[in-house]
Amino acid sequence: MPLIELSGIERRFLLGDTTVHALAGLNLTIEAGEYVAVMGPSGSGKSTLLNLLGLLDRPNAGTYRLEGRDVTTLTPDEQAKVRSARIGFVFQSFHLVPRLTAAENIALPMTLAGFSPAERDQRVAQALKDFGLDQRADHKPDQLSGGQRQRVAIARATIMQPPLILADEPTGNLDRHTGDEVVRLLEELNGRGVTLVVVTHDPTLGARARRQLVMEDGRLKSDSAVG
Ligand code: ADP
Ligand code: MG
């Protein structure tokens, strides 16, 4: 059973009296453990695709199966549960909660999911160590560098140990060196079996993935797995 199966996905946005076909009849299968780069020009539908995969958005038509289960027809509450347990999302602009410390940001998904403080604190301490943040646990996001913020974001995305990580231009706000470190962290997770889908317009980063998807006008222009 594939991890992800999209069939006939349509996503339209109404802008004034024109309809933008952000995704137009998209079919896509991703197996567990894959490392996939999504590329293509600005406006081609990359973020729309990732938001749908992350259950942050719904298609106007088509079916999304995650781990064999049709998640398109779930209620918002049910989708939130699936998202919390099965999907980690990393954004270009980090999306940390400004008034929470690094440790509290990382803990947030476990707090919301109702884990016991003991288990939560233990996992957060381990994550701070794993991501080289133990000296930064009590810092707020504005007291952290860009690279540190993105490491907090990745720690938060993985604290629930989801099988799927989605990253939308995760290095877009970082310098080359810091970006490379962030990519290495994501690739380490993939090396341990986590499925990794990364949107990027950086060809060097895209080429590191084992599979490249290229989007154009809401469609898949090419898929290296299909040739
Ligand atoms: P990419 O990430 O590849 O740059 P997007 O997925 O963000 O592209 O956008 C694809 C198309 O859908 C673009 O034409 C964009 O303007 C449009 N679009 C995306 N989100 C919205 C929205 N919330 N409202 C209206 N149009 C949108
Ligand atoms: Mg985008």
Short mmCIF file of C-alpha atoms and ligand atoms in Angstrom, two decimals:
data_model
loop_
_atom_site.label_atom_id
_atom_site.label_comp_id
_atom_site.label_asym_id
_atom_site.label_seq_id
_atom_site.Cartn_x
_atom_site.Cartn_y
_atom_site.Cartn_z
CA MET A 1 0.00 0.00 0.00
CA PRO A 2 1.45 3.40 -0.99
CA LEU A 3 1.82 6.06 1.69
CA ILE A 4 0.20 8.70 -0.52
CA GLU A 5 -2.23 8.28 -3.40
CA LEU A 6 -3.72 11.30 -5.13
CA SER A 7 -6.20 10.77 -7.93
CA GLY A 8 -7.87 13.42 -10.03
CA ILE A 9 -7.04 16.22 -7.60
CA GLU A 10 -8.41 19.64 -8.55
CA ARG A 11 -7.86 22.82 -6.58
CA ARG A 12 -9.38 26.02 -7.94
CA PHE A 13 -9.21 29.53 -6.55
CA LEU A 14 -11.60 32.26 -7.58
CA LEU A 15 -9.80 35.55 -8.15
CA GLY A 16 -12.36 38.22 -9.04
CA ASP A 17 -14.14 36.60 -11.96
CA THR A 18 -11.28 34.38 -13.10
CA THR A 19 -10.68 30.86 -11.87
CA VAL A 20 -7.10 29.85 -11.12
CA HIS A 21 -6.49 26.12 -11.55
CA ALA A 22 -3.80 25.74 -8.90
CA LEU A 23 -3.99 21.95 -9.31
CA ALA A 24 -5.57 20.44 -12.39
CA GLY A 25 -6.26 16.72 -12.46
CA LEU A 26 -3.25 15.64 -10.44
CA ASN A 27 -2.44 11.94 -10.02
CA LEU A 28 0.48 10.98 -7.81
CA THR A 29 1.65 8.00 -5.79
CA ILE A 30 4.41 8.16 -3.17
CA GLU A 31 5.67 5.07 -1.36
CA ALA A 32 6.71 5.01 2.29
CA GLY A 33 10.36 5.97 2.74
CA GLU A 34 10.71 7.98 -0.47
CA TYR A 35 12.66 11.25 -0.74
CA VAL A 36 10.84 13.46 -3.26
CA ALA A 37 11.66 16.97 -4.47
CA VAL A 38 8.85 19.10 -5.92
CA MET A 39 10.13 21.74 -8.34
CA GLY A 40 8.73 24.09 -10.95
CA PRO A 41 8.27 27.84 -11.46
CA SER A 42 6.60 30.17 -9.00
CA GLY A 43 2.81 29.80 -9.20
CA SER A 44 2.92 26.26 -10.63
CA GLY A 45 1.05 24.78 -7.64
CA LYS A 46 3.85 23.44 -5.43
CA SER A 47 2.62 24.97 -2.17
CA THR A 48 -0.99 24.13 -3.00
CA LEU A 49 0.06 20.50 -3.47
CA LEU A 50 2.00 20.43 -0.19
CA ASN A 51 -0.85 22.08 1.74
CA LEU A 52 -3.24 19.43 0.44
CA LEU A 53 -0.81 16.63 1.35
CA GLY A 54 -0.52 18.20 4.82
CA LEU A 55 -4.31 18.40 5.23
CA LEU A 56 -4.04 22.15 5.60
CA ASP A 57 -6.35 22.53 2.61
CA ARG A 58 -9.00 20.53 0.76
CA PRO A 59 -9.31 19.77 -2.96
CA ASN A 60 -12.41 20.78 -4.96
CA ALA A 61 -12.39 17.34 -6.54
CA GLY A 62 -10.44 14.12 -6.42
CA THR A 63 -9.32 11.73 -3.72
CA TYR A 64 -6.37 11.73 -1.34
CA ARG A 65 -5.55 8.43 0.30
CA LEU A 66 -3.02 8.51 3.14
CA GLU A 67 -1.86 5.08 4.33
CA GLY A 68 -4.76 3.59 2.40
CA ARG A 69 -7.39 5.73 4.08
CA ASP A 70 -9.46 8.29 2.17
CA VAL A 71 -8.71 11.47 4.12
CA THR A 72 -10.57 13.78 1.73
CA THR A 73 -13.95 13.07 3.28
CA LEU A 74 -12.90 13.39 6.95
CA THR A 75 -14.32 16.16 9.12
CA PRO A 76 -11.94 18.99 10.07
CA ASP A 77 -11.53 17.46 13.56
CA GLU A 78 -10.68 14.04 12.13
CA GLN A 79 -8.23 15.65 9.69
CA ALA A 80 -6.58 17.52 12.56
CA LYS A 81 -6.05 14.22 14.38
CA VAL A 82 -4.50 12.59 11.31
CA ARG A 83 -2.30 15.64 10.75
CA SER A 84 -1.14 15.70 14.35
CA ALA A 85 -0.20 12.02 14.46
CA ARG A 86 0.99 11.31 10.92
CA ILE A 87 2.34 14.52 9.32
CA GLY A 88 5.09 16.99 10.19
CA PHE A 89 5.18 20.31 8.31
CA VAL A 90 8.21 22.58 7.90
CA PHE A 91 7.68 26.05 6.41
CA GLN A 92 10.02 28.53 4.75
CA SER A 93 9.30 31.14 7.43
CA PHE A 94 9.46 28.69 10.37
CA HIS A 95 5.96 29.52 11.80
CA LEU A 96 7.09 29.32 15.42
CA VAL A 97 4.94 30.78 18.19
CA PRO A 98 6.79 34.01 19.13
CA ARG A 99 5.89 34.07 22.83
CA LEU A 100 6.88 30.44 23.46
CA THR A 101 10.44 29.26 24.14
CA ALA A 102 12.23 26.81 21.87
CA ALA A 103 11.38 23.96 24.24
CA GLU A 104 7.70 25.02 24.43
CA ASN A 105 7.45 25.32 20.65
CA ILE A 106 8.87 21.82 20.22
CA ALA A 107 6.52 20.49 22.93
CA LEU A 108 3.40 22.09 21.42
CA PRO A 109 2.15 19.14 19.30
CA MET A 110 2.50 16.79 22.28
CA THR A 111 0.81 19.31 24.58
CA LEU A 112 -2.12 19.62 22.16
CA ALA A 113 -2.31 15.83 21.78
CA GLY A 114 -2.59 15.46 25.56
CA PHE A 115 0.60 13.57 26.35
CA SER A 116 1.64 13.38 29.99
CA PRO A 117 4.09 16.15 31.01
CA ALA A 118 6.65 13.50 32.00
CA GLU A 119 6.72 11.79 28.61
CA ARG A 120 6.56 15.12 26.83
CA ASP A 121 9.46 16.64 28.77
CA GLN A 122 11.57 13.56 28.20
CA ARG A 123 11.00 13.58 24.44
CA VAL A 124 11.54 17.34 24.20
CA ALA A 125 14.83 17.09 26.12
CA GLN A 126 15.98 14.38 23.72
CA ALA A 127 14.92 16.47 20.70
CA LEU A 128 16.77 19.54 22.02
CA LYS A 129 19.88 17.36 22.28
CA ASP A 130 19.40 15.68 18.88
CA PHE A 131 19.02 19.03 17.12
CA GLY A 132 21.87 20.77 18.98
CA LEU A 133 19.52 23.12 20.80
CA ASP A 134 20.06 22.21 24.46
CA GLN A 135 21.72 25.57 25.14
CA ARG A 136 18.76 27.36 23.53
CA ALA A 137 15.83 25.62 25.28
CA ASP A 138 14.62 28.77 27.04
CA HIS A 139 15.17 31.19 24.17
CA LYS A 140 12.26 32.76 22.34
CA PRO A 141 12.31 32.60 18.52
CA ASP A 142 13.50 36.22 18.22
CA GLN A 143 16.55 35.26 20.29
CA LEU A 144 17.50 32.52 17.81
CA SER A 145 19.32 32.59 14.47
CA GLY A 146 17.49 31.53 11.30
CA GLY A 147 19.16 28.13 11.33
CA GLN A 148 18.27 27.60 14.98
CA ARG A 149 14.66 28.59 14.30
CA GLN A 150 14.41 26.08 11.48
CA ARG A 151 15.93 23.39 13.71
CA VAL A 152 13.27 24.16 16.34
CA ALA A 153 10.65 23.91 13.58
CA ILE A 154 11.99 20.52 12.44
CA ALA A 155 12.12 19.29 16.05
CA ARG A 156 8.49 20.38 16.45
CA ALA A 157 7.52 18.69 13.16
CA THR A 158 9.07 15.41 14.26
CA ILE A 159 8.25 15.33 17.99
CA MET A 160 5.16 13.17 17.32
CA GLN A 161 7.35 10.82 15.25
CA PRO A 162 5.23 11.11 12.09
CA PRO A 163 5.96 8.87 9.09
CA LEU A 164 5.66 11.84 6.69
CA ILE A 165 7.55 15.17 6.65
CA LEU A 166 6.50 17.92 4.25
CA ALA A 167 8.84 20.89 3.80
CA ASP A 168 7.95 23.96 1.72
CA GLU A 169 11.14 25.81 0.70
CA PRO A 170 12.74 24.94 4.08
CA THR A 171 16.01 26.67 3.16
CA GLY A 172 14.42 29.67 1.43
CA ASN A 173 15.19 32.06 4.30
CA LEU A 174 18.63 30.63 5.16
CA ASP A 175 22.13 31.22 3.84
CA ARG A 176 23.73 28.40 1.88
CA HIS A 177 25.73 26.94 4.77
CA THR A 178 22.82 27.00 7.25
CA GLY A 179 20.48 25.70 4.56
CA ASP A 180 22.80 22.75 3.93
CA GLU A 181 22.70 21.86 7.63
CA VAL A 182 18.91 21.94 7.64
CA VAL A 183 18.81 19.72 4.55
CA ARG A 184 21.18 17.25 6.20
CA LEU A 185 18.85 17.04 9.21
CA LEU A 186 15.86 16.33 6.97
CA GLU A 187 17.87 13.74 5.03
CA GLU A 188 18.89 12.03 8.28
CA LEU A 189 15.21 11.63 9.12
CA ASN A 190 14.61 10.14 5.67
CA GLY A 191 17.57 7.82 6.26
CA ARG A 192 15.69 6.49 9.29
CA GLY A 193 12.64 5.72 7.14
CA VAL A 194 10.60 8.93 7.30
CA THR A 195 9.05 9.86 3.96
CA LEU A 196 10.32 13.29 2.90
CA VAL A 197 8.65 15.62 0.39
CA VAL A 198 10.53 18.89 -0.16
CA VAL A 199 9.38 21.81 -2.29
CA THR A 200 12.33 23.77 -3.62
CA HIS A 201 13.32 26.01 -6.48
CA ASP A 202 16.98 25.26 -5.79
CA PRO A 203 18.15 22.75 -8.45
CA THR A 204 21.09 21.62 -6.28
CA LEU A 205 18.75 20.76 -3.44
CA GLY A 206 16.24 19.17 -5.81
CA ALA A 207 18.92 16.96 -7.33
CA ARG A 208 19.73 15.49 -3.90
CA ALA A 209 16.31 13.82 -3.71
CA ARG A 210 15.91 10.34 -5.14
CA ARG A 211 12.83 11.42 -7.10
CA GLN A 212 12.08 14.74 -8.80
CA LEU A 213 8.62 16.01 -9.62
CA VAL A 214 8.34 19.11 -11.81
CA MET A 215 5.09 21.09 -11.71
CA GLU A 216 3.78 23.39 -14.43
CA ASP A 217 0.41 25.16 -14.40
CA GLY A 218 -1.03 22.88 -11.75
CA ARG A 219 0.02 19.70 -13.50
CA LEU A 220 2.90 17.28 -13.22
CA LYS A 221 5.20 18.17 -16.08
CA SER A 222 7.61 15.38 -15.25
CA ASP A 223 8.26 12.70 -12.66
CA SER A 224 11.69 11.09 -12.58
CA ALA A 225 10.11 7.89 -11.23
CA VAL A 226 7.99 7.60 -14.40
CA GLY A 227 10.76 8.79 -16.76
P1 ADP B 1 3.94 27.79 -5.98
O1 ADP B 1 4.06 27.31 -4.57
O2 ADP B 1 4.38 26.78 -7.00
O3 ADP B 1 4.62 29.11 -6.20
P2 ADP B 1 1.11 28.06 -5.34
O4 ADP B 1 0.68 26.67 -5.08
O5 ADP B 1 1.34 28.95 -4.17
O6 ADP B 1 2.39 28.05 -6.31
O7 ADP B 1 0.01 28.78 -6.27
C1 ADP B 1 -0.51 28.19 -7.45
C2 ADP B 1 -1.51 29.13 -8.07
O8 ADP B 1 -2.65 29.22 -7.24
C3 ADP B 1 -1.00 30.54 -8.25
O9 ADP B 1 -1.56 31.07 -9.43
C4 ADP B 1 -1.54 31.26 -7.04
O10 ADP B 1 -1.70 32.62 -7.29
C5 ADP B 1 -2.86 30.56 -6.81
N1 ADP B 1 -3.23 30.54 -5.38
C6 ADP B 1 -2.63 29.83 -4.41
N2 ADP B 1 -3.25 30.00 -3.22
C7 ADP B 1 -4.27 30.86 -3.46
C8 ADP B 1 -5.30 31.43 -2.65
N3 ADP B 1 -5.40 31.16 -1.34
N4 ADP B 1 -6.19 32.29 -3.24
C9 ADP B 1 -6.11 32.55 -4.56
N5 ADP B 1 -5.18 32.03 -5.37
C10 ADP B 1 -4.27 31.21 -4.85
MG MG B 2 5.12 28.13 -2.93
#
